[in-house]
Short mmCIF file of C-alpha atoms in Angstrom, two decimals:
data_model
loop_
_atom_site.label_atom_id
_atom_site.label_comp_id
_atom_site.label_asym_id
_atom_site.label_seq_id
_atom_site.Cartn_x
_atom_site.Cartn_y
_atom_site.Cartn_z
CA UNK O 1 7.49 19.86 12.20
CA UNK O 2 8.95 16.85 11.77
CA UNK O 3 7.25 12.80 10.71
CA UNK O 4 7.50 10.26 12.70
CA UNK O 5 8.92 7.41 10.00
CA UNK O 6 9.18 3.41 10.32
CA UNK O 7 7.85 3.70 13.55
CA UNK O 8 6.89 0.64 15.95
CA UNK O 9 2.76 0.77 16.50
CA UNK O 10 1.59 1.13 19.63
CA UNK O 11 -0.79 -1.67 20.24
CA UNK O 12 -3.70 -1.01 22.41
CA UNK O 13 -4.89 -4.23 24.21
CA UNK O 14 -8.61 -4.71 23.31
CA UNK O 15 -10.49 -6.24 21.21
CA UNK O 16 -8.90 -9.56 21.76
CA UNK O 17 -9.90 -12.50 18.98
CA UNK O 18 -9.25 -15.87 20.32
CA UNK O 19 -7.46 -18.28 18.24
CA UNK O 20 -8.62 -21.47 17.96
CA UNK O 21 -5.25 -22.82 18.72
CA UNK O 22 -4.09 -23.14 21.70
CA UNK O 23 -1.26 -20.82 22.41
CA UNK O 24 -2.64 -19.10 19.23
CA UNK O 25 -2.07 -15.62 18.38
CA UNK O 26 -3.14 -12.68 19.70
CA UNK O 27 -4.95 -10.01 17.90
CA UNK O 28 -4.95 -7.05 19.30
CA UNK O 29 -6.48 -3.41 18.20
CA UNK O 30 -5.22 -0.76 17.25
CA UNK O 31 -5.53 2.86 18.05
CA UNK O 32 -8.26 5.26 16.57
CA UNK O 33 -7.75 6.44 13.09
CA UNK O 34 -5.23 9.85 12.88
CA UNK O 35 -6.91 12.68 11.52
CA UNK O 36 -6.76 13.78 7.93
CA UNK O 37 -4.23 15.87 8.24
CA UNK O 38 -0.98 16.37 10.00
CA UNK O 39 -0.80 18.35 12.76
CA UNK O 40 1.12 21.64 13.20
CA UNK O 41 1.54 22.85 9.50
CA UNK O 42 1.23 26.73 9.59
CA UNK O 43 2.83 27.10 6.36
CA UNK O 44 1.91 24.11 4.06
CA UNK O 45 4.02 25.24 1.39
CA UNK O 46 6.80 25.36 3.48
CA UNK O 47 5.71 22.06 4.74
CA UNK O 48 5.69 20.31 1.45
CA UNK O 49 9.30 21.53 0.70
CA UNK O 50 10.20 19.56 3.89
CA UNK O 51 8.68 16.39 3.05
CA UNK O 52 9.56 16.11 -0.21
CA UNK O 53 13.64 16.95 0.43
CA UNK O 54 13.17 14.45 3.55
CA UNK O 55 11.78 11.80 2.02
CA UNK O 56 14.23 12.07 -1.59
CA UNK O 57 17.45 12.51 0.34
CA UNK O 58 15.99 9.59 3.52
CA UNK O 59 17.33 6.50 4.20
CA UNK O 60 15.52 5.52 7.84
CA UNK O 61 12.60 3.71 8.48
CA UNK O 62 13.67 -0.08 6.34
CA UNK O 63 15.07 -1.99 9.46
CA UNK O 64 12.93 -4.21 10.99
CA UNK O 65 12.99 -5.24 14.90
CA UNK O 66 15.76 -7.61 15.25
CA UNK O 67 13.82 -9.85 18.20
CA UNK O 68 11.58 -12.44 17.08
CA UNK O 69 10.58 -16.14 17.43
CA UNK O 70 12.59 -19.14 15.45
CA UNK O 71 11.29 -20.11 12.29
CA UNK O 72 8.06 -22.18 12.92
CA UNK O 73 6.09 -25.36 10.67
CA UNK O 74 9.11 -25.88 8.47
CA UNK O 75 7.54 -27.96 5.57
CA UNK O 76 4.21 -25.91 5.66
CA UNK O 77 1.76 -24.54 3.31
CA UNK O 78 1.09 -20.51 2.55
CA UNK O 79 -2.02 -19.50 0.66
CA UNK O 80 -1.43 -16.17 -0.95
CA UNK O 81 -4.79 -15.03 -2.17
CA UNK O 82 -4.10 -11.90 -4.47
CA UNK O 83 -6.71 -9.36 -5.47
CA UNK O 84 -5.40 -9.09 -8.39
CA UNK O 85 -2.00 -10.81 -10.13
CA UNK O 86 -2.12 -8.13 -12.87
CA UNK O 87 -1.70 -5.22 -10.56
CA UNK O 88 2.21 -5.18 -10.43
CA UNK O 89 2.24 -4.34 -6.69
CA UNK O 90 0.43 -7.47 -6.43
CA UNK O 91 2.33 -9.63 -8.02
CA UNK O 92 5.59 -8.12 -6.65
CA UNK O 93 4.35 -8.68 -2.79
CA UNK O 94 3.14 -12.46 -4.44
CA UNK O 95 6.73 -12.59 -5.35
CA UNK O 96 8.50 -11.74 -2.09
CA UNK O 97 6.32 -13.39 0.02
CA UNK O 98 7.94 -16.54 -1.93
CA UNK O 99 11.41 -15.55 -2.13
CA UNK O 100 10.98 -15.36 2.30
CA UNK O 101 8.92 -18.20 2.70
CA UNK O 102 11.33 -20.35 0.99
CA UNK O 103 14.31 -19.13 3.62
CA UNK O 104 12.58 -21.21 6.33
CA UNK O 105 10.94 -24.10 4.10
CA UNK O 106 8.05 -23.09 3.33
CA UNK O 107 5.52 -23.73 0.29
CA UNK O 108 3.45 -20.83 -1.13
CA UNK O 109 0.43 -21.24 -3.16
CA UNK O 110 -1.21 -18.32 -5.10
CA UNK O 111 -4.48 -17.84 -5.92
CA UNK O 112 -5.55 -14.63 -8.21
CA UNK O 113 -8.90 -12.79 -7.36
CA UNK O 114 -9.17 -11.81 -10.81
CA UNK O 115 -9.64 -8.28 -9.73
CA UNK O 116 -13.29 -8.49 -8.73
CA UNK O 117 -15.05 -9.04 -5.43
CA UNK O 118 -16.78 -12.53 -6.88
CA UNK O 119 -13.08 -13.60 -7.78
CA UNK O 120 -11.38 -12.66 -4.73
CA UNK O 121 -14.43 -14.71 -2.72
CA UNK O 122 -13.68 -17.84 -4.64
CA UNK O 123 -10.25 -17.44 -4.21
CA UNK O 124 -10.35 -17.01 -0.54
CA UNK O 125 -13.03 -20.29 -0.33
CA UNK O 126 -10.48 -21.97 -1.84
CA UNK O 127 -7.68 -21.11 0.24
CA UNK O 128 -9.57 -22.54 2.97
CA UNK O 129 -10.33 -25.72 1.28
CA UNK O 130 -7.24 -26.19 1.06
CA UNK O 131 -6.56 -25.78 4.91
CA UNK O 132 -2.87 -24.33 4.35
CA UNK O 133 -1.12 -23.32 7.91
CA UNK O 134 -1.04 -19.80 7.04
CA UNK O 135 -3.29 -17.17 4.23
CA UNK O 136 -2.17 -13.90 3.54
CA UNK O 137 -4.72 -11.23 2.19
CA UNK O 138 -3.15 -10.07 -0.95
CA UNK O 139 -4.47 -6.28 -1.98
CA UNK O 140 -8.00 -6.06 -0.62
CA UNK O 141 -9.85 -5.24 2.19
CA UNK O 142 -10.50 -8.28 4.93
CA UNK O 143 -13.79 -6.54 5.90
CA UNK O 144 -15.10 -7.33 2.14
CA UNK O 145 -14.57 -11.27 2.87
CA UNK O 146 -15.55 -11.53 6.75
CA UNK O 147 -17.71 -14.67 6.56
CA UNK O 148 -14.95 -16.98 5.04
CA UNK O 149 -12.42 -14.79 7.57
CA UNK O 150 -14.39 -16.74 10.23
CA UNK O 151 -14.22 -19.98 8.61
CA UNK O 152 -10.04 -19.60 8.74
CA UNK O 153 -9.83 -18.61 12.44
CA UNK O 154 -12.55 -21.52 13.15
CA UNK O 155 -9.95 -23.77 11.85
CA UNK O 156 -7.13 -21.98 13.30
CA UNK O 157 -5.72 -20.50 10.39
CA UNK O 158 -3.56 -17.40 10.94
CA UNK O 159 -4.09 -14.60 8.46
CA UNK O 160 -2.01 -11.87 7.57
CA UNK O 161 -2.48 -9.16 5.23
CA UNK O 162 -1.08 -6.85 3.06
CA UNK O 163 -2.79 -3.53 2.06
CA UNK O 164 -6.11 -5.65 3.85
CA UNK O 165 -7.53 -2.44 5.85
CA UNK O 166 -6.99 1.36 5.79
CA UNK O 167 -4.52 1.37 8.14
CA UNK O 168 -1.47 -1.35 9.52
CA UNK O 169 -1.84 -3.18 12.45
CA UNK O 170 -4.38 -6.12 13.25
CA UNK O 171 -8.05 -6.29 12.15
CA UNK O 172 -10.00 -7.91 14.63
CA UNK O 173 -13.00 -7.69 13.74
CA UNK O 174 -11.79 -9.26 10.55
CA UNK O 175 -9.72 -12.04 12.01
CA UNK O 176 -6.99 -10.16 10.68
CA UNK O 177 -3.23 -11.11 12.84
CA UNK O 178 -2.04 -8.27 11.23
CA UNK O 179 -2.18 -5.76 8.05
CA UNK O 180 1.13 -5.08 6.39
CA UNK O 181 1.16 -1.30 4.94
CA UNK O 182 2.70 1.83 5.09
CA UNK O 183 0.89 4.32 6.82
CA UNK O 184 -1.94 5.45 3.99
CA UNK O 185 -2.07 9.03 5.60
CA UNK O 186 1.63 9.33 5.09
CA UNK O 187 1.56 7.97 1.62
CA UNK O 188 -1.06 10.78 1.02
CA UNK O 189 0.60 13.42 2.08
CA UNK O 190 3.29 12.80 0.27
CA UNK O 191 1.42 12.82 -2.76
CA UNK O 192 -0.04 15.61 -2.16
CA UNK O 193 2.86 17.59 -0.52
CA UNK O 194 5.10 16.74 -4.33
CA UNK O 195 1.85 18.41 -5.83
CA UNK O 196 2.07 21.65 -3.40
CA UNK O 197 5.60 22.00 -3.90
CA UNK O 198 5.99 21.56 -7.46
CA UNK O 199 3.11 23.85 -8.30
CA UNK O 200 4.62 26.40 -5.57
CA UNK O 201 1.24 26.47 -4.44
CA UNK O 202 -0.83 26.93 -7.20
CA UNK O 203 -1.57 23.39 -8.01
CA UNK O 204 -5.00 22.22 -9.83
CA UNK O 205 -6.08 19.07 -9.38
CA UNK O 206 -8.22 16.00 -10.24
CA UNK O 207 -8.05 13.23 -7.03
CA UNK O 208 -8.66 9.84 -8.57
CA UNK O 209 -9.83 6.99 -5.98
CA UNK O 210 -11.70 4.09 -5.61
CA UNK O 211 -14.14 4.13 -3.00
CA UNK O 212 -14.56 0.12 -3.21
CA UNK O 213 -10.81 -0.18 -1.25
CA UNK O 214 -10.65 1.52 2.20
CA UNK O 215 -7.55 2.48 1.59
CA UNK O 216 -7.86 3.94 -0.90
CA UNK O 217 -10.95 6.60 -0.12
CA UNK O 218 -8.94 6.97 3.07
CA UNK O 219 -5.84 8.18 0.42
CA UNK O 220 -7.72 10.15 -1.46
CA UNK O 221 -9.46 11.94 1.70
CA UNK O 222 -6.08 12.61 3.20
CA UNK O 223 -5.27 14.11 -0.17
CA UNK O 224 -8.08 16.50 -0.62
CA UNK O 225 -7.83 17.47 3.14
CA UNK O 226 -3.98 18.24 2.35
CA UNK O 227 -4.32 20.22 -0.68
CA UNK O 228 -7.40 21.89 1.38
CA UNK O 229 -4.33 23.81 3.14
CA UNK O 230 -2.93 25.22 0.61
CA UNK O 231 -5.05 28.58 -0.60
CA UNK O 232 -3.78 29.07 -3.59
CA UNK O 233 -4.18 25.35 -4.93
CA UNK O 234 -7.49 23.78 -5.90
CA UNK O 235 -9.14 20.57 -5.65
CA UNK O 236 -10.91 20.91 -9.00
CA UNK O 237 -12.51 17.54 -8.43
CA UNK O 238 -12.75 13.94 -6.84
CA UNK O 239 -13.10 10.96 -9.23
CA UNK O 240 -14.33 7.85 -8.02
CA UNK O 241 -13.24 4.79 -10.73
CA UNK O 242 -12.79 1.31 -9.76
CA UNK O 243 -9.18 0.65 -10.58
CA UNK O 244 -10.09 -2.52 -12.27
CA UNK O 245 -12.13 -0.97 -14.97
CA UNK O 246 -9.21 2.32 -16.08
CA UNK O 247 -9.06 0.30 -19.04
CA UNK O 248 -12.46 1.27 -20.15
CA UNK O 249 -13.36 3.88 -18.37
CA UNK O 250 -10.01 6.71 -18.64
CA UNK O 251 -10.72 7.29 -21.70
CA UNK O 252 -13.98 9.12 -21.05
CA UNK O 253 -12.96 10.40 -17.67
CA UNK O 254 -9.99 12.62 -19.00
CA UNK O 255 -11.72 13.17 -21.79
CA UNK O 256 -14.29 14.93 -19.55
CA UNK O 257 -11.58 16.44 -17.11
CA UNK O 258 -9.81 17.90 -20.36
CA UNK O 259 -12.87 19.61 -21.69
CA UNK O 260 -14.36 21.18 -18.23
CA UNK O 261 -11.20 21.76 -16.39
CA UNK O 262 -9.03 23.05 -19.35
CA UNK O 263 -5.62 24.59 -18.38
CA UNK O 264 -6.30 24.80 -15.07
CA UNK O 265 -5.93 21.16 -14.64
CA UNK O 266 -1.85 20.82 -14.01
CA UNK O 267 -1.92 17.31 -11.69
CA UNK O 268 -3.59 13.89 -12.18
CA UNK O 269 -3.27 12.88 -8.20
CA UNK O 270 -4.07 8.84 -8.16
CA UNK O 271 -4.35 6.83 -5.84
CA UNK O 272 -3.10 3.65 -8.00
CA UNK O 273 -0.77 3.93 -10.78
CA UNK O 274 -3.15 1.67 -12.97
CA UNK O 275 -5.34 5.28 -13.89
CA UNK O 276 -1.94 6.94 -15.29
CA UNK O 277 -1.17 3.82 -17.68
CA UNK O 278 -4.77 4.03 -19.07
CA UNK O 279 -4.88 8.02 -19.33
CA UNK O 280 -2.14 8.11 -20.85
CA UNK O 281 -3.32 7.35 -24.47
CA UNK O 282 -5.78 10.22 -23.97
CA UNK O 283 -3.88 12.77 -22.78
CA UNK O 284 -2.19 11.92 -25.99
CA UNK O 285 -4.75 12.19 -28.35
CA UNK O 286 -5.74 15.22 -26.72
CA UNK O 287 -2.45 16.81 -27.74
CA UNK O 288 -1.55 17.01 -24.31
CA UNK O 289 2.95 16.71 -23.78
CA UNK O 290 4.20 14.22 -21.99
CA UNK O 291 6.15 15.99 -19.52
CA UNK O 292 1.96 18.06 -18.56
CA UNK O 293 0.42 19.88 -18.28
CA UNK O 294 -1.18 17.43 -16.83
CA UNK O 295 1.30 15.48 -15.18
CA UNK O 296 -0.28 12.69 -12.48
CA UNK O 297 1.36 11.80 -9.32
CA UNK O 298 0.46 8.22 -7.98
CA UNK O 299 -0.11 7.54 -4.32
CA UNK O 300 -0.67 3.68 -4.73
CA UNK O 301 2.55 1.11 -4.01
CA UNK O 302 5.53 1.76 -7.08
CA UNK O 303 5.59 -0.71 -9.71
CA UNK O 304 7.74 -1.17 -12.25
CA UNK O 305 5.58 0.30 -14.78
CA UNK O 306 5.04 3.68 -12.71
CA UNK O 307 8.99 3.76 -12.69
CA UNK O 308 9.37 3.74 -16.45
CA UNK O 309 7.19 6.46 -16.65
CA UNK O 310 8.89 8.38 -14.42
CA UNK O 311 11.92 7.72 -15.80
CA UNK O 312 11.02 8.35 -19.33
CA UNK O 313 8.57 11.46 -18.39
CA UNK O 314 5.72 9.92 -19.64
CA UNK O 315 2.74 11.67 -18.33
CA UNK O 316 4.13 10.86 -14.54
CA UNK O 317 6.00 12.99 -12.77
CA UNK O 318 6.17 11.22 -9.42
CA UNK O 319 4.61 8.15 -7.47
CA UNK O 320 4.88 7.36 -3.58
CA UNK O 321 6.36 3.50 -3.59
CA UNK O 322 6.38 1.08 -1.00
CA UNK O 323 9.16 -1.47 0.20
CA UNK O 324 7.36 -4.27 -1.52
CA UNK O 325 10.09 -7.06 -1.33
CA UNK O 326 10.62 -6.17 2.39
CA UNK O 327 6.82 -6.16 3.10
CA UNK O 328 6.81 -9.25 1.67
CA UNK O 329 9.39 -10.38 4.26
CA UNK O 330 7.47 -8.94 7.18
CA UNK O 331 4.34 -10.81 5.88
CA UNK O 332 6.44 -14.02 6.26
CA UNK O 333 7.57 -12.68 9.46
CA UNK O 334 4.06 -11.89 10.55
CA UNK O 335 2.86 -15.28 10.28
CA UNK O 336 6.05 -17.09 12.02
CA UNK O 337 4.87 -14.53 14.89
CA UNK O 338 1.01 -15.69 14.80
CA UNK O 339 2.40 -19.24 14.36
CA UNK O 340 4.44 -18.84 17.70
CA UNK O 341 1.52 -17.12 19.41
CA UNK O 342 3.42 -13.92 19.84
CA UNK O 343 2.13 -10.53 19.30
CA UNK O 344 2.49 -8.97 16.08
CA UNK O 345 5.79 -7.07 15.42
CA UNK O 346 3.89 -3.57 15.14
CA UNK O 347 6.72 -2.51 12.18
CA UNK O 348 5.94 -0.16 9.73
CA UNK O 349 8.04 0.44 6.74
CA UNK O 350 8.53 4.48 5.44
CA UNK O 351 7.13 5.24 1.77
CA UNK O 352 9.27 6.57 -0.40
CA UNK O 353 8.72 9.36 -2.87
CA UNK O 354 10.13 8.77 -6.51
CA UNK O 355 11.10 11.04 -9.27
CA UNK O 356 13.17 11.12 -11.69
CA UNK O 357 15.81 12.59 -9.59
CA UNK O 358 16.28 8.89 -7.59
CA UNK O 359 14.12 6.19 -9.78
CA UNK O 360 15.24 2.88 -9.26
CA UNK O 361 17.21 1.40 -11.99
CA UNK O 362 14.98 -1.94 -11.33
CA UNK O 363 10.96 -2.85 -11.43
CA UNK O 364 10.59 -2.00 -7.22
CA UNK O 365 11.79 0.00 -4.52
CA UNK O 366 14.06 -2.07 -2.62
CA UNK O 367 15.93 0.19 -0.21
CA UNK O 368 19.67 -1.77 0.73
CA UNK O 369 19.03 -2.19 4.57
CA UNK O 370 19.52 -5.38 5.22
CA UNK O 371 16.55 -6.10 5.83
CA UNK O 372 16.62 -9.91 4.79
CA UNK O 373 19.75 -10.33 7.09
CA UNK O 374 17.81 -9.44 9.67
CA UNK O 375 14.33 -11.59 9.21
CA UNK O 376 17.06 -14.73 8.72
CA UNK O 377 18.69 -14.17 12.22
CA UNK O 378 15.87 -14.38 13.75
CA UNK O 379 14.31 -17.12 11.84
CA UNK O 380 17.59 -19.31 12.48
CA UNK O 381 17.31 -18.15 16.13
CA UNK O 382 20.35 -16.42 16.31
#
């Protein structure tokens, strides 16, 4: 069977939010959630082989739509309110989004969360105080911060997010123009498929989530329900740590995994590479090698710290990255689009699996597509 990869969404029109500009955008539902697994798979081993050998030797799914409206409110103000500017995904979107906003004259101001949900509240009040044209949602979910949502489309503010929901496409009921991800469920089975395949089906395996990010109990569900096809490989048990606290809290949790799971535990599947960095000096102690038993496997964005690990063999054997720098683009793209009062561009990039076999030389996955080329065409109307 094959996956459908950087695929257009198909938008489903309901649900529509009024802007409270005129000739403001449009935000428009998606369709219901996929299910949990993919359909089709008779063999999952043989299914897992495919994915990962498509997605190490693939180079689709990075171009974005070349049709779009001219760059809009040259001189204007972006509020980029991050959950977190320590999480290197974070901080790399943070980082892109300025590098595109700057092609069409634009003026970005961050704001960290802090990595809690008091922080990221204060730092989306203050976005709107600030009454920028434009707030992207940087790494949290826009259902967690609905109340001050409203405020922004009450002032016709256009927000755009990135990893916002557990799925891309807009958030209405969130006030949400659009969420830029990958697809989680594809991310997860990913994941999960590098697990099946380099286990040859006999994987065991703790899922590590945190239940406080849709996104990421929607990962971690796709995961389990994955792994469920596989007979010979067990889920030996779900973990549910806030990512924000691995720096306390691994220490204990392997600790425990180690001592009740034993040898049969062979994979650390995360949903965030911040839980590898922090069980790593555990596994350590515990005079576990670095190259595993257990190994982990990250299903969270790519950061540069992920990829040294991979590269070196350091208690990670693979992680499922993102196109950060060109989501970053699309954000900017996103809200030129809202700005306009066109419909969202329904683009969504393909995750790519990393090993050691293709790790970037650099801190992020940024597949040569030119992609940039593109978003300044259409910016400069051309």
């Amino acid at each position: 069977m094959g996956v459908q990869f950087g695929r257009i969404v198909p938008l489903v029109a309901a649900g529509l939010l009024a802007s409270a500009c005129t000739g403001g955008p449009q935000y428009t539902a998606v369709s219901e959630p996929a299910a949990l697994v993919p359909a089709g798979i008779h063999d999952v081993l043989a299914d897992a082989r495919w994915r990962v050998a498509e997605s190490l030797g693939g180079r689709a799914g990075f171009v974005p739509p070349a049709q779009g409206p001219r760059a809009q409110r040259k001189g204007g103000t972006i509020a980029f309110v991050a959950a977190d500017l320590t999480n290197g995904g974070v901080s790399a979107v943070g980082e892109a989004v300025t590098e595109a906003a700057s092609e069409i004259d634009w003026h970005v101001t961050m704001i960290d969360g802090k990595g809690t949900v008091q922080g990221r509240a204060d730092a989306l009040d203050r976005a709107v105080t600030i009454r920028p044209d434009g707030i992207v949602l940087g790494g949290f979910d826009a259902t967690e911060q609905t109340a001050t949502l409203r405020q922004a489309a009450d002032l016709g503010i256009p927000v755009v997010g990135w990893h916002a929901g557990s799925a891309p496409g807009p958030i209405p009921a969130a006030g949400v123009f659009t969420n830029v991800t990958t697809d989680p469920l594809q991310v997860a089975w990913l994941a999960a498929a590098y697990v099946v395949a380099d286990s040859n089906g006999t994987a065991g395996v703790a899922v590590l989530t945190d239940s406080a990010f849709q996104v990421a109990a929607r990962k971690a569900e796709a995961m389990r329900a994955y792994l469920g096809l596989c007979s010979g490989c067990t889920v030996l048990s779900a973990e549910d740590s806030p990512i924000g606290d691995t720096d306390i809290r691994m220490t204990g949790l392997v600790s425990s995994l180690l001592r009740r799971d034993g040898a049969r535990l062979g994979y650390l599947l995360t949903v965030n590479g911040n839980y590898v960095g922090d069980a790593k000096a555990e596994l350590s102690n515990a005079g576990r090698p670095a190259a595993g038993p257990p190994v982990a496997v990250a299903a969270g964005d790519g950061d540069a710290t992920e990829f040294q690990r991979v590269r070196d063999g350091d208690y990670q054997a693979a992680t499922v990255a993102e196109p950060l720098v060109l989501q970053g683009w699309q954000v900017v793209d996103e809200l030129n689009r809202a700005f306009a009062g066109r419909s969202p561009s329904g683009f969504v990039a393909t995750p790519a699996l990393i090993t050691h076999r293709n790790v970037p030389a650099g801190d992020v996955f940024d597949p040569q597509s030119g992609y940039r080329d593109v978003y300044r065409k259409i910016w400069n109307g051309m």
